[in-house]
Short mmCIF file of C-alpha atoms in Angstrom, two decimals:
data_model
loop_
_atom_site.label_atom_id
_atom_site.label_comp_id
_atom_site.label_asym_id
_atom_site.label_seq_id
_atom_site.Cartn_x
_atom_site.Cartn_y
_atom_site.Cartn_z
CA MET A 11 -60.93 -8.68 92.16
CA THR A 12 -58.14 -6.79 90.40
CA THR A 13 -54.60 -7.87 89.59
CA GLU A 14 -51.84 -5.53 90.70
CA LEU A 15 -50.04 -4.09 87.71
CA ARG A 16 -46.27 -4.29 87.40
CA ARG A 17 -44.61 -0.90 87.92
CA LEU A 18 -42.02 0.15 85.35
CA ARG A 19 -39.78 3.11 86.14
CA ASN A 20 -37.39 5.46 84.42
CA TYR A 21 -33.65 4.80 84.65
CA ILE A 22 -31.75 8.02 85.28
CA ASP A 23 -28.15 8.35 86.47
CA GLY A 24 -28.03 4.72 87.55
CA GLU A 25 -31.29 4.79 89.53
CA PHE A 26 -34.81 3.59 88.82
CA ARG A 27 -37.22 6.45 89.41
CA ASP A 28 -40.89 7.26 89.08
CA ALA A 29 -41.87 10.36 87.16
CA VAL A 30 -41.33 13.42 89.34
CA ASP A 31 -45.03 14.30 89.22
CA GLY A 32 -46.06 10.67 89.72
CA ARG A 33 -48.05 10.39 86.50
CA THR A 34 -48.26 6.99 84.80
CA THR A 35 -49.78 5.34 81.76
CA ASP A 36 -51.04 1.78 81.41
CA VAL A 37 -49.08 -0.72 79.33
CA VAL A 38 -51.31 -3.19 77.47
CA ASP A 39 -50.49 -6.73 76.38
CA PRO A 40 -51.42 -6.83 72.65
CA ALA A 41 -52.24 -10.53 72.83
CA THR A 42 -54.96 -10.01 75.46
CA GLY A 43 -55.90 -6.35 75.21
CA GLU A 44 -55.47 -6.04 78.98
CA ALA A 45 -53.13 -3.81 80.98
CA TYR A 46 -50.30 -5.64 82.73
CA ALA A 47 -48.06 -2.75 83.85
CA THR A 48 -47.79 0.97 84.36
CA ALA A 49 -44.97 3.19 83.13
CA PRO A 50 -43.98 6.77 83.95
CA LEU A 51 -45.51 9.51 81.88
CA SER A 52 -42.41 11.64 82.04
CA ALA A 53 -42.43 15.42 81.84
CA GLN A 54 -39.91 18.27 81.81
CA ALA A 55 -38.35 17.55 85.20
CA ASP A 56 -37.66 13.93 84.26
CA VAL A 57 -36.17 14.87 80.91
CA ASP A 58 -34.03 17.54 82.57
CA ALA A 59 -32.67 15.00 85.07
CA ALA A 60 -31.82 12.45 82.38
CA MET A 61 -30.12 15.04 80.19
CA ALA A 62 -28.09 16.36 83.12
CA ALA A 63 -26.93 12.83 83.95
CA ALA A 64 -25.92 12.14 80.35
CA GLU A 65 -24.15 15.48 80.06
CA ALA A 66 -22.18 14.91 83.26
CA ALA A 67 -21.10 11.43 82.16
CA PHE A 68 -20.10 12.44 78.65
CA PRO A 69 -16.56 13.82 79.29
CA VAL A 70 -15.50 10.62 81.05
CA TRP A 71 -17.05 8.24 78.51
CA ARG A 72 -15.72 10.33 75.60
CA ASP A 73 -12.18 10.17 76.95
CA VAL A 74 -11.90 6.48 77.80
CA THR A 75 -10.03 4.46 75.20
CA PRO A 76 -11.96 2.73 72.42
CA GLY A 77 -10.81 -0.53 73.96
CA VAL A 78 -12.66 0.25 77.18
CA ARG A 79 -15.81 1.11 75.25
CA GLN A 80 -15.49 -2.12 73.32
CA ARG A 81 -15.19 -4.20 76.49
CA ALA A 82 -18.23 -2.50 78.02
CA ILE A 83 -20.37 -3.07 74.94
CA LEU A 84 -19.28 -6.69 74.65
CA LYS A 85 -20.21 -7.18 78.30
CA ILE A 86 -23.66 -5.77 77.55
CA ALA A 87 -24.15 -8.35 74.79
CA ASP A 88 -22.90 -11.14 77.03
CA ALA A 89 -25.23 -10.09 79.85
CA MET A 90 -28.21 -9.93 77.49
CA GLU A 91 -27.41 -13.39 76.17
CA ALA A 92 -27.01 -14.82 79.67
CA ARG A 93 -30.39 -13.35 80.65
CA GLN A 94 -32.17 -14.07 77.39
CA GLU A 95 -35.21 -15.65 79.04
CA GLU A 96 -35.84 -12.36 80.86
CA LEU A 97 -35.27 -10.50 77.59
CA LEU A 98 -37.85 -12.68 75.84
CA ASP A 99 -40.30 -12.26 78.72
CA ALA A 100 -40.10 -8.48 78.43
CA GLU A 101 -40.08 -8.19 74.63
CA CYS A 102 -42.80 -10.73 73.89
CA ARG A 103 -45.14 -9.31 76.52
CA ASN A 104 -44.32 -5.88 75.12
CA CYS A 105 -45.31 -6.77 71.58
CA GLY A 106 -47.36 -9.96 71.54
CA LYS A 107 -44.62 -11.64 69.48
CA PRO A 108 -44.31 -15.44 69.39
CA ARG A 109 -41.60 -16.32 71.87
CA GLU A 110 -39.69 -19.01 69.99
CA LEU A 111 -39.78 -17.06 66.74
CA THR A 112 -38.33 -14.06 68.56
CA ARG A 113 -35.64 -16.27 70.08
CA GLN A 114 -34.65 -17.59 66.65
CA GLU A 115 -35.07 -14.54 64.44
CA GLU A 116 -34.49 -11.44 66.57
CA LEU A 117 -32.30 -12.32 69.54
CA PRO A 118 -29.26 -13.53 67.52
CA MET A 119 -29.42 -10.43 65.32
CA MET A 120 -29.50 -8.08 68.31
CA LEU A 121 -26.48 -9.69 69.93
CA ASP A 122 -24.55 -9.75 66.67
CA GLN A 123 -25.30 -6.09 66.01
CA ILE A 124 -24.13 -5.05 69.48
CA ARG A 125 -20.92 -7.03 69.04
CA PHE A 126 -20.38 -5.50 65.62
CA PHE A 127 -20.51 -2.00 67.06
CA ALA A 128 -18.23 -3.03 69.91
CA GLY A 129 -15.64 -3.74 67.23
CA ALA A 130 -16.46 -0.52 65.38
CA ALA A 131 -15.46 1.41 68.51
CA ARG A 132 -11.85 0.58 67.63
CA MET A 133 -12.12 1.34 63.91
CA LEU A 134 -12.37 5.13 63.78
CA GLU A 135 -11.26 6.18 60.31
CA GLY A 136 -10.17 9.40 58.64
CA LYS A 137 -7.85 10.58 55.91
CA SER A 138 -4.22 9.86 56.59
CA ALA A 139 -2.09 12.74 57.85
CA GLY A 140 -0.30 14.65 55.13
CA GLU A 141 1.35 17.89 54.08
CA TYR A 142 -1.28 19.47 51.85
CA MET A 143 0.33 22.88 52.29
CA GLU A 144 4.08 23.41 52.54
CA GLY A 145 5.30 23.52 56.14
CA LEU A 146 2.01 22.26 57.59
CA THR A 147 0.68 18.82 58.47
CA SER A 148 -3.06 18.11 58.51
CA PHE A 149 -4.97 15.21 60.00
CA VAL A 150 -8.54 14.36 60.91
CA ARG A 151 -9.99 13.61 64.32
CA ARG A 152 -13.28 11.73 64.44
CA GLU A 153 -15.07 12.52 67.70
CA PRO A 154 -18.38 11.70 69.41
CA VAL A 155 -21.07 14.34 68.96
CA GLY A 156 -22.18 14.45 72.62
CA VAL A 157 -25.48 13.57 74.29
CA CYS A 158 -27.90 11.73 71.98
CA ALA A 159 -31.69 11.88 72.40
CA GLN A 160 -33.06 8.66 70.94
CA VAL A 161 -36.67 7.60 70.36
CA ALA A 162 -37.38 3.93 69.62
CA PRO A 163 -40.55 2.55 67.98
CA TRP A 164 -42.99 -0.13 69.07
CA ASN A 165 -42.60 -2.66 66.25
CA TYR A 166 -39.13 -3.89 67.30
CA PRO A 167 -38.67 -2.11 70.63
CA LEU A 168 -35.49 -3.84 71.74
CA MET A 169 -33.82 -4.32 68.37
CA MET A 170 -34.38 -0.69 67.41
CA ALA A 171 -33.00 0.36 70.80
CA VAL A 172 -29.90 -1.69 69.93
CA TRP A 173 -29.59 0.05 66.57
CA LYS A 174 -29.54 3.34 68.44
CA PHE A 175 -27.59 2.87 71.65
CA ALA A 176 -24.88 0.53 70.32
CA PRO A 177 -23.34 2.84 67.68
CA ALA A 178 -23.88 5.90 69.88
CA LEU A 179 -22.05 4.37 72.86
CA ALA A 180 -19.37 2.82 70.66
CA ALA A 181 -18.54 6.26 69.25
CA GLY A 182 -18.24 7.73 72.76
CA ASN A 183 -21.61 9.46 73.11
CA THR A 184 -24.00 9.25 76.05
CA VAL A 185 -27.65 8.37 75.58
CA VAL A 186 -31.14 9.28 76.74
CA LEU A 187 -33.49 6.71 75.20
CA LYS A 188 -37.29 6.94 75.10
CA PRO A 189 -39.17 3.75 74.20
CA SER A 190 -42.65 3.88 72.74
CA ASP A 191 -45.38 4.45 75.32
CA THR A 192 -46.96 1.14 74.28
CA THR A 193 -43.75 -0.94 74.57
CA PRO A 194 -41.49 0.34 77.39
CA ALA A 195 -40.83 -2.94 79.23
CA SER A 196 -37.79 -4.20 77.32
CA ALA A 197 -36.05 -0.80 77.38
CA VAL A 198 -36.44 -0.65 81.16
CA TRP A 199 -35.04 -4.19 81.39
CA LEU A 200 -32.16 -3.18 79.10
CA ALA A 201 -31.34 -0.26 81.41
CA GLU A 202 -30.89 -2.67 84.30
CA VAL A 203 -28.50 -4.80 82.23
CA ILE A 204 -26.45 -1.86 80.95
CA GLY A 205 -26.38 -0.20 84.37
CA GLY A 206 -25.00 -3.39 85.88
CA VAL A 207 -22.15 -3.46 83.34
CA PHE A 208 -21.22 0.17 83.94
CA ASP A 209 -21.30 -0.33 87.71
CA GLU A 210 -19.06 -3.37 87.40
CA MET A 211 -16.57 -1.40 85.31
CA GLU A 212 -16.82 1.64 87.63
CA LEU A 213 -17.95 3.89 84.78
CA PRO A 214 -20.26 6.91 85.18
CA ARG A 215 -23.84 5.88 85.81
CA GLY A 216 -25.32 8.49 83.49
CA ILE A 217 -23.89 7.07 80.28
CA PHE A 218 -27.20 5.36 79.45
CA ASN A 219 -30.62 6.59 80.60
CA VAL A 220 -34.20 5.57 79.83
CA VAL A 221 -37.12 7.98 80.05
CA CYS A 222 -40.60 6.53 79.50
CA GLY A 223 -43.43 8.64 78.19
CA ASP A 224 -45.59 9.67 75.28
CA ARG A 225 -45.23 11.90 72.24
CA GLU A 226 -44.95 14.98 74.45
CA THR A 227 -42.04 13.41 76.33
CA GLY A 228 -40.28 12.80 73.02
CA ARG A 229 -40.86 16.39 71.99
CA LEU A 230 -39.33 17.63 75.25
CA MET A 231 -36.26 15.48 74.62
CA VAL A 232 -35.75 16.68 71.07
CA GLU A 233 -36.27 20.33 71.98
CA HIS A 234 -34.00 20.15 75.02
CA ASP A 235 -30.87 22.30 74.91
CA THR A 236 -28.50 19.49 75.92
CA PRO A 237 -28.56 16.87 73.13
CA ALA A 238 -26.30 17.37 70.15
CA MET A 239 -28.23 14.82 68.13
CA ALA A 240 -31.77 13.46 67.92
CA SER A 241 -32.47 10.04 66.45
CA ILE A 242 -35.92 8.58 65.85
CA THR A 243 -37.42 5.53 64.22
CA GLY A 244 -41.09 6.16 63.63
CA SER A 245 -43.73 7.56 61.33
CA VAL A 246 -43.20 10.19 58.65
CA ARG A 247 -45.29 12.61 60.72
CA ALA A 248 -43.10 12.05 63.77
CA GLY A 249 -39.95 12.45 61.71
CA MET A 250 -41.09 15.76 60.29
CA GLU A 251 -41.94 17.03 63.76
CA VAL A 252 -38.52 15.98 65.08
CA ALA A 253 -36.72 17.60 62.15
CA GLY A 254 -38.67 20.80 62.70
CA SER A 255 -37.97 20.85 66.44
CA ALA A 256 -34.29 20.05 66.00
CA ALA A 257 -33.91 22.82 63.43
CA LYS A 258 -34.54 25.43 66.11
CA ASP A 259 -31.06 24.92 67.52
CA LEU A 260 -29.49 23.02 64.59
CA LYS A 261 -29.25 19.63 66.26
CA ARG A 262 -28.14 16.75 64.12
CA VAL A 263 -31.06 14.54 63.15
CA HIS A 264 -31.12 10.85 62.24
CA LEU A 265 -34.46 9.63 60.86
CA GLU A 266 -35.61 6.13 59.93
CA LEU A 267 -39.25 6.47 58.97
CA GLY A 268 -41.91 4.66 56.96
CA GLY A 269 -41.71 2.43 53.93
CA LYS A 270 -43.77 0.99 51.10
CA ALA A 271 -41.45 -1.60 49.62
CA PRO A 272 -42.15 -2.71 46.05
CA CYS A 273 -41.44 -6.35 45.20
CA VAL A 274 -41.08 -6.54 41.41
CA VAL A 275 -41.71 -10.04 40.05
CA PHE A 276 -40.84 -10.58 36.39
CA ASP A 277 -42.19 -13.40 34.25
CA ASP A 278 -38.81 -15.17 34.22
CA ALA A 279 -38.66 -15.35 38.03
CA ASP A 280 -38.84 -18.53 40.06
CA ILE A 281 -42.48 -18.04 41.04
CA ALA A 282 -42.47 -20.55 43.89
CA ALA A 283 -39.41 -18.91 45.44
CA ALA A 284 -40.89 -15.43 44.96
CA VAL A 285 -44.16 -16.46 46.62
CA GLU A 286 -42.34 -17.97 49.57
CA GLY A 287 -39.97 -15.03 50.00
CA ILE A 288 -42.69 -12.39 49.68
CA ARG A 289 -45.01 -14.29 52.01
CA ASP A 290 -42.30 -14.47 54.65
CA GLY A 291 -41.18 -10.89 54.08
CA GLY A 292 -44.71 -9.56 54.09
CA PHE A 293 -46.17 -11.29 57.14
CA PHE A 294 -43.16 -11.40 59.47
CA ASN A 295 -43.86 -9.41 62.64
CA ALA A 296 -47.47 -9.02 61.43
CA GLY A 297 -46.22 -6.79 58.62
CA GLN A 298 -45.26 -4.19 61.21
CA ASP A 299 -41.95 -3.53 59.50
CA CYS A 300 -41.13 -0.55 57.32
CA THR A 301 -39.24 -2.85 54.92
CA ALA A 302 -42.06 -5.44 54.75
CA ALA A 303 -42.83 -7.01 51.36
CA THR A 304 -46.30 -5.53 51.19
CA ARG A 305 -46.55 -4.04 47.66
CA VAL A 306 -46.06 -6.62 44.90
CA LEU A 307 -45.87 -5.74 41.21
CA VAL A 308 -46.12 -8.82 38.98
CA GLN A 309 -45.57 -8.98 35.23
CA GLU A 310 -48.86 -9.68 33.47
CA GLY A 311 -47.80 -13.02 31.99
CA VAL A 312 -47.49 -14.65 35.43
CA TYR A 313 -49.89 -12.43 37.38
CA GLU A 314 -52.76 -14.89 37.75
CA GLU A 315 -50.42 -17.74 38.65
CA PHE A 316 -48.68 -15.61 41.27
CA VAL A 317 -51.88 -14.31 42.88
CA THR A 318 -53.32 -17.80 43.17
CA ALA A 319 -50.14 -19.16 44.70
CA LEU A 320 -49.70 -16.25 47.13
CA ALA A 321 -53.32 -16.46 48.31
CA LYS A 322 -52.89 -20.18 48.97
CA ALA A 323 -49.61 -19.54 50.82
CA ALA A 324 -51.20 -16.78 52.92
CA ALA A 325 -54.06 -19.06 53.95
CA GLU A 326 -51.49 -21.44 55.44
CA VAL A 327 -49.90 -18.71 57.60
CA LYS A 328 -51.02 -18.71 61.22
CA THR A 329 -51.20 -15.84 63.67
CA GLY A 330 -51.19 -16.72 67.35
CA ASP A 331 -50.18 -15.74 70.84
CA VAL A 332 -46.80 -15.63 72.50
CA ASN A 333 -46.60 -19.35 73.35
CA ASP A 334 -48.03 -20.74 70.09
CA PRO A 335 -45.15 -22.66 68.44
CA ASP A 336 -46.92 -22.66 65.07
CA ALA A 337 -47.57 -18.93 64.91
CA ALA A 338 -45.75 -17.08 62.14
CA TYR A 339 -46.61 -13.75 63.76
CA GLY A 340 -48.44 -12.35 66.77
CA ALA A 341 -50.80 -9.52 67.55
CA LEU A 342 -50.82 -6.01 66.16
CA ASN A 343 -49.44 -3.50 68.62
CA ASN A 344 -52.56 -1.75 69.90
CA ALA A 345 -56.29 -1.28 69.42
CA GLY A 346 -55.89 1.92 67.42
CA HIS A 347 -53.48 0.25 65.05
CA LEU A 348 -55.79 -2.73 64.55
CA GLU A 349 -58.52 -0.28 63.61
CA LYS A 350 -56.19 1.49 61.18
CA VAL A 351 -55.19 -1.75 59.41
CA ALA A 352 -58.81 -2.94 59.18
CA GLY A 353 -59.80 0.47 57.82
CA PHE A 354 -57.64 0.01 54.73
CA ILE A 355 -59.55 -3.17 53.91
CA ASP A 356 -62.93 -1.64 54.72
CA ARG A 357 -62.23 1.22 52.30
CA LEU A 358 -61.02 -0.88 49.36
CA PRO A 359 -62.33 0.28 45.97
CA ALA A 360 -64.78 -1.88 44.05
CA HIS A 361 -62.13 -3.08 41.58
CA ALA A 362 -60.02 -4.64 44.37
CA LYS A 363 -60.44 -8.25 45.44
CA VAL A 364 -59.55 -9.76 48.81
CA GLU A 365 -57.92 -13.08 47.88
CA ALA A 366 -57.17 -14.17 51.45
CA GLY A 367 -57.83 -12.93 54.97
CA GLY A 368 -59.27 -9.48 55.41
CA GLU A 369 -60.64 -9.90 58.93
CA ARG A 370 -59.80 -9.78 62.60
CA VAL A 371 -58.90 -13.09 64.25
CA GLY A 372 -60.40 -13.99 67.65
CA ASP A 373 -62.32 -11.87 70.11
CA LYS A 374 -59.46 -10.76 72.35
CA GLY A 375 -56.18 -9.12 71.64
CA TYR A 376 -55.33 -7.41 68.36
CA PHE A 377 -54.88 -10.24 65.85
CA TYR A 378 -55.46 -9.80 62.12
CA ALA A 379 -55.50 -12.49 59.44
CA PRO A 380 -52.80 -12.72 56.75
CA THR A 381 -54.36 -10.81 53.87
CA VAL A 382 -53.77 -10.63 50.12
CA VAL A 383 -55.51 -8.04 47.93
CA SER A 384 -55.39 -8.11 44.12
CA GLY A 385 -56.76 -6.01 41.25
CA LEU A 386 -55.34 -2.75 42.53
CA LYS A 387 -54.45 0.43 40.67
CA GLN A 388 -51.41 2.63 41.22
CA ASP A 389 -53.33 5.54 42.77
CA ASP A 390 -55.33 3.41 45.23
CA GLU A 391 -54.96 4.43 48.88
CA ILE A 392 -53.69 1.02 49.95
CA VAL A 393 -50.97 1.12 47.28
CA GLN A 394 -49.79 4.62 48.12
CA ASN A 395 -49.94 4.57 51.94
CA GLU A 396 -48.20 2.41 54.50
CA VAL A 397 -50.57 -0.14 56.05
CA PHE A 398 -48.01 -1.51 58.53
CA GLY A 399 -49.95 -4.72 58.98
CA PRO A 400 -50.21 -8.27 57.57
CA VAL A 401 -51.58 -7.09 54.21
CA ILE A 402 -49.92 -7.73 50.84
CA THR A 403 -51.21 -5.95 47.73
CA VAL A 404 -50.66 -7.20 44.18
CA GLN A 405 -50.67 -5.20 40.93
CA SER A 406 -50.05 -6.26 37.34
CA PHE A 407 -47.49 -4.47 35.13
CA SER A 408 -46.62 -4.81 31.46
CA ASP A 409 -42.92 -4.10 31.07
CA GLU A 410 -39.75 -3.04 32.87
CA GLU A 411 -40.33 0.67 32.30
CA GLN A 412 -43.77 0.54 33.90
CA ALA A 413 -42.48 -1.56 36.79
CA VAL A 414 -39.81 1.02 37.62
CA LYS A 415 -42.21 3.94 37.25
CA TRP A 416 -44.83 2.41 39.57
CA SER A 417 -42.25 1.20 42.06
CA ASN A 418 -40.86 4.71 42.49
CA ASP A 419 -44.26 6.40 42.42
CA VAL A 420 -44.75 6.56 46.21
CA GLU A 421 -43.52 8.97 48.89
CA TYR A 422 -41.38 6.33 50.59
CA ALA A 423 -37.98 5.06 49.54
CA LEU A 424 -36.64 2.61 52.11
CA ALA A 425 -36.50 -0.90 50.63
CA SER A 426 -37.40 -2.88 47.51
CA SER A 427 -36.79 -6.23 45.85
CA VAL A 428 -36.47 -7.61 42.32
CA TRP A 429 -37.33 -11.17 41.37
CA THR A 430 -35.84 -12.29 38.06
CA SER A 431 -33.42 -14.79 36.53
CA ASP A 432 -31.99 -12.10 34.23
CA HIS A 433 -28.81 -10.75 35.84
CA ALA A 434 -28.57 -7.72 33.56
CA ARG A 435 -32.16 -6.78 34.37
CA ALA A 436 -31.48 -7.15 38.08
CA MET A 437 -28.52 -4.79 37.75
CA ARG A 438 -30.58 -2.24 35.81
CA LEU A 439 -33.31 -2.34 38.43
CA SER A 440 -30.83 -2.01 41.29
CA LYS A 441 -29.83 1.32 39.76
CA ALA A 442 -33.29 2.48 38.72
CA LEU A 443 -35.18 1.73 41.93
CA ASP A 444 -35.10 4.80 44.18
CA PHE A 445 -34.81 2.97 47.50
CA GLY A 446 -32.12 2.70 50.16
CA CYS A 447 -31.98 -1.08 49.78
CA VAL A 448 -32.57 -3.30 46.76
CA TRP A 449 -32.77 -7.04 47.38
CA ILE A 450 -32.47 -9.44 44.44
CA ASN A 451 -34.42 -12.72 44.63
CA THR A 452 -34.85 -12.27 48.37
CA HIS A 453 -36.54 -9.78 50.68
CA ILE A 454 -35.90 -8.54 54.25
CA PRO A 455 -32.55 -10.03 55.38
CA LEU A 456 -30.31 -7.50 57.12
CA VAL A 457 -26.71 -7.83 58.28
CA ALA A 458 -24.78 -5.69 60.73
CA GLU A 459 -22.08 -4.90 58.18
CA MET A 460 -24.41 -3.30 55.62
CA PRO A 461 -26.29 0.05 55.94
CA HIS A 462 -30.03 0.37 56.39
CA GLY A 463 -31.80 3.62 55.66
CA GLY A 464 -33.90 5.33 53.03
CA PHE A 465 -34.50 8.36 50.87
CA LYS A 466 -37.44 10.75 50.34
CA LYS A 467 -40.01 10.53 53.16
CA SER A 468 -38.38 7.40 54.55
CA GLY A 469 -35.84 9.70 56.21
CA TYR A 470 -32.09 10.10 56.16
CA GLY A 471 -29.08 8.72 57.97
CA LYS A 472 -28.07 5.08 58.17
CA ASP A 473 -28.52 2.39 60.78
CA LEU A 474 -26.12 -0.55 61.09
CA SER A 475 -22.70 -0.77 59.38
CA ALA A 476 -19.76 1.61 59.52
CA TYR A 477 -22.03 4.23 57.95
CA GLY A 478 -24.37 4.03 60.93
CA PHE A 479 -21.41 4.32 63.28
CA ASP A 480 -20.10 7.38 61.41
CA ASP A 481 -23.47 9.12 61.85
CA TYR A 482 -22.74 9.33 65.58
CA THR A 483 -19.39 11.06 65.07
CA ARG A 484 -18.18 14.47 63.99
CA VAL A 485 -15.10 15.28 61.91
CA LYS A 486 -12.47 17.78 63.02
CA HIS A 487 -9.54 19.00 60.94
CA VAL A 488 -6.30 19.58 62.86
CA MET A 489 -3.38 21.41 61.22
CA THR A 490 0.02 21.93 62.78
CA ALA A 491 3.15 23.76 61.71
CA LEU A 492 6.17 21.55 61.20
#
């Protein structure tokens, strides 16, 4: 006896559609390892249709007042909030996330971020008009860039979709969004919500479109002639491929890629607070977060104390399924990723020590125990490369100079944290650490008003904040004779 799988469909020009050629891919529940839905495996014809719809809708959406865009985006947030149980159904099944934790930690942030960008729609800024040459007045217009091709990841499928569509729509752009092939359900649900708002307001139906598919689908979107901008949150490899494809016709590119965040704990830090903050920042969302607190550098005088305390704290962290109220995190995203995370532990050098965890949990789904590894050296694979799982590594350092050198000695540069009671030291480290975010005596909080984005192989461009909004605009100089 087989259970009929739910059928997800693309959302193009206000209509739900199967892929033109009828191809599909299975969508697997990470908590069970079993397929529960199918989604379109979209190809060129589907991408063409979505791009045509977005292109046709752009002139109308571009030319409505910022106030109209604000009202539409606020209505989207209100509709999501009113239908939050459906949202949680889709997102938690998508990802294997604990439901109540997602309700408390992710849902409020999403809604706040959408509402922030609704306000940003009415805050377009530029230099004031002036006579910089005699007899001539100059001013700046800030305009939308056009159609945006956006690719969202699987670790926070809905929140990362929010980070993309909200500033793009607020600035007056139209959107073709591709969710990850492993987590399309919440994006398809989102399309229904947004489509309902645009229908209610009698706005063009092609303003927001969702195309499901795999890596090839994403490539077709980025290489398409229509988009003026490509935005992706994903791996370094994916970001490089997108940048290369976009270069062929000089599209704008917005990249938020991997991370390997150092957490630098000095001997004057509040050790209990550092352990708690790093535990929470390292294991949240099963460590599947490019800002996760996964690489800890501890000053040698408190190293043993810290390792012992962190291992004990990790042993008290529980992973569990969607409906487990005590679960601090859920399953890893897919079987391949579980294998990747386990591989880092299997390949540990002889000088490393697993202080906690280090094994799969259960015999179904993709659960992995909260893991702490000590005794590591700077050039070890697990120190240099992103694990993207519930694994925290700990190294010992001697002084501030060494801490800064080792912190910066990775290819990533997204986020970092400093744990110290010395304000001057914290200020020195905030300058010296080569990362897009430096937290002091905390790790992982984000707010809509502040930018998020990295340097080096963590990508470029900013999410959130007015800086993220500006990334979806272009600047035009207008000069007129008096």
